[in-house]
């Protein structure tokens, strides 16, 4: 049990979270024991490949899972500033509605999924402010204009009346950030907010998020499949593979001294050209394929693709162990990665 | 080096391409969409998707094409393969001008160049097995018997890392990476000399991306293929390309051997693009704003509205591409920049 002092530094602690989908083909265990900590004022990146359970983890925290899905185990302890930790899973729906969108908010990969196409963007922001903070219509509209300005939308007095389809992809993403930040949340979950954008626009959005996060001392969960972005935006990182967090720790440690073979393999996949070597154009793909989510292996899910497995890796899921303060891995053989 | 010394028709002494190595040459290529108005509608300003592009691809060479969304990369690829008719300019393939070829004459040529798309399913008939998808073009182009074609199809599948048992499968039953392998096998079936790959790995996870890039590199080398590799991912292009063309608003901003382009970019737009790649130094200011409408491009240098170094003179004339180093050209009037 962490000490009281550590608790106050923690905004969200997710412990052994399980979420599953009931599908015609059987139960899909999309999240199978996810554990991570988000510290106040910091950014935790969740990185992993398609289908690893990143979005489902975010949706579970927000309590907005699709109908055929449910959280079946674990805790999600959220501590509002000055308040005690409360398990979001046990919160009555009425309480949860106050947390959602106000204390914790989420932005999505596809802005169209959270912006309503039939209302002007300013109206959507104003409506959130009226609903959560009880602003008068005039005050809400003025605040919406100011928010649009803060996220770098030029000519906000005019753009406040624009419909989502009248904006470019980058502008829509900015509008969505403005909407998510309207109530000054303590925790922002950004689910691949730049994946569909050009590098130049991605760069603008990343800088914007980093600036807003600092100004507001907001905490953030930044979901991405791009390890290169992690170094840029996050303080800590949780690496997901096949529905589990396999490694978590400070960014510099995890990226420079990975303690899980999957993290290392993922780092090796990043194209990096070395002009001084004949082999400087070769990439190192990860052999094999992702496990079938309907029938995951009983032990370490990465074992079939791992370069250094031993017998016990196959027998049972390796424990998620702290190998140095704040650095956890679910690999029994992590020392082998450190010659 | 004094770049002005190479101005004009002066051919650089160490220019890499010998004349006889050139496989594909396009000159002054333009494509304007939607020029004509209807009976009752005035002609809207045309979309200038590609504007006065000249480039060469040598035998066995990989030329990368980069630029933001809407810069004209895909349109250029389609023009080169004669899948679109140019508004102006010529396409020369193996010393033959194919710009005006139509119908059967063009189809006869088609076998020598192929295209690979971002979505592998886009180029495959969903109701056709992979075997039939491979056998059909071979029978068409080489008058092989079905049995001979089937044997060759199995060879092709093995070449791309699939197996004979995949012949009877349908495209949809493959994962993203496997699907791209099938699309590559099909592109190779007609034994082309030249391939346009349009964002072939953009939709894939990093680990699968590494796998497909490795496959393309091996095939390209083994078969001596020439390739136009289109991507918005600068890191992937750096690994695969011998030379790189940077497009902006349909125009070539810079062309250079890969190392020169990435290490010593000469055009402000290239420098800004590289600056935006995550994981690179964060010294400079991010590129402001977004790519303007291609229906109404800025006068003079099309990049000037976003260029941090623009002078009044930049608005006057479209800067000509001029030599700044061996095989290295840029379309910018300034020579006093430290990028
Ligand atoms: N509505 C659904 N019904 C059934 N299974 C689902 C549903 N949504 C997600 N899943 C499954 O849950 C698992 C995790 O999905 P999730 O969307 O969290 O992945 P992700 O890591 O966000 O991937 P991506 O990078 O592609 O967004 C996957 O195996 C997926 O197939
Ligand atoms: N058939 C068409 N009709 C009208 N405009 C078109 C057509 N095809 C492309 N365009 C326009 O031409 C411009 C260049 O498009 P193109 O698809 O070549 O860009 P791109 O660089 O491939 O972009 P992306 O990275 O998004 O694929 C864009 O403004 C696009 O909207
Ligand atoms: S020509 Fe002028 S506007 Fe264009 S890139 Fe060069 S300095 Fe910038
Ligand atoms: Mg997702
Ligand atoms: Mg394109």
Coordinates of N, CA, C and O in Angstrom, one line a residue, chain A residues 207, chain B residues 275 280-286:
Chain A
X207 N 2.8 20.3 -29.4 CA 3.3 21.4 -28.7 C 2.2 22.1 -27.9 O 2.4 22.6 -26.8
Chain B
X275 N 12.1 19.0 -39.1 CA 12.0 19.5 -37.8 C 10.8 18.9 -37.1 O 10.8 18.7 -35.9
X280 N 13.3 14.2 -33.2 CA 14.4 15.0 -33.7 C 14.5 16.3 -32.9 O 13.7 16.6 -32.1
X281 N 15.6 17.0 -33.0 CA 15.9 18.1 -32.2 C 14.7 19.1 -32.3 O 14.1 19.2 -33.3
X282 N 14.5 19.8 -31.2 CA 13.4 20.7 -31.1 C 13.9 22.1 -31.0 O 13.4 22.9 -30.2
X283 N 14.9 22.5 -31.8 CA 15.4 23.8 -31.7 C 14.5 24.8 -32.3 O 14.2 25.8 -31.7
X284 N 14.2 24.6 -33.6 CA 13.5 25.6 -34.3 C 12.0 25.8 -34.0 O 11.5 25.0 -33.1
X285 N 11.4 26.7 -34.5 CA 10.0 27.0 -34.4 C 9.2 26.0 -35.2 O 9.7 25.6 -36.3
X286 N 8.0 25.6 -34.8 CA 7.3 24.7 -35.7 C 6.7 25.5 -36.9 O 6.6 26.7 -36.8

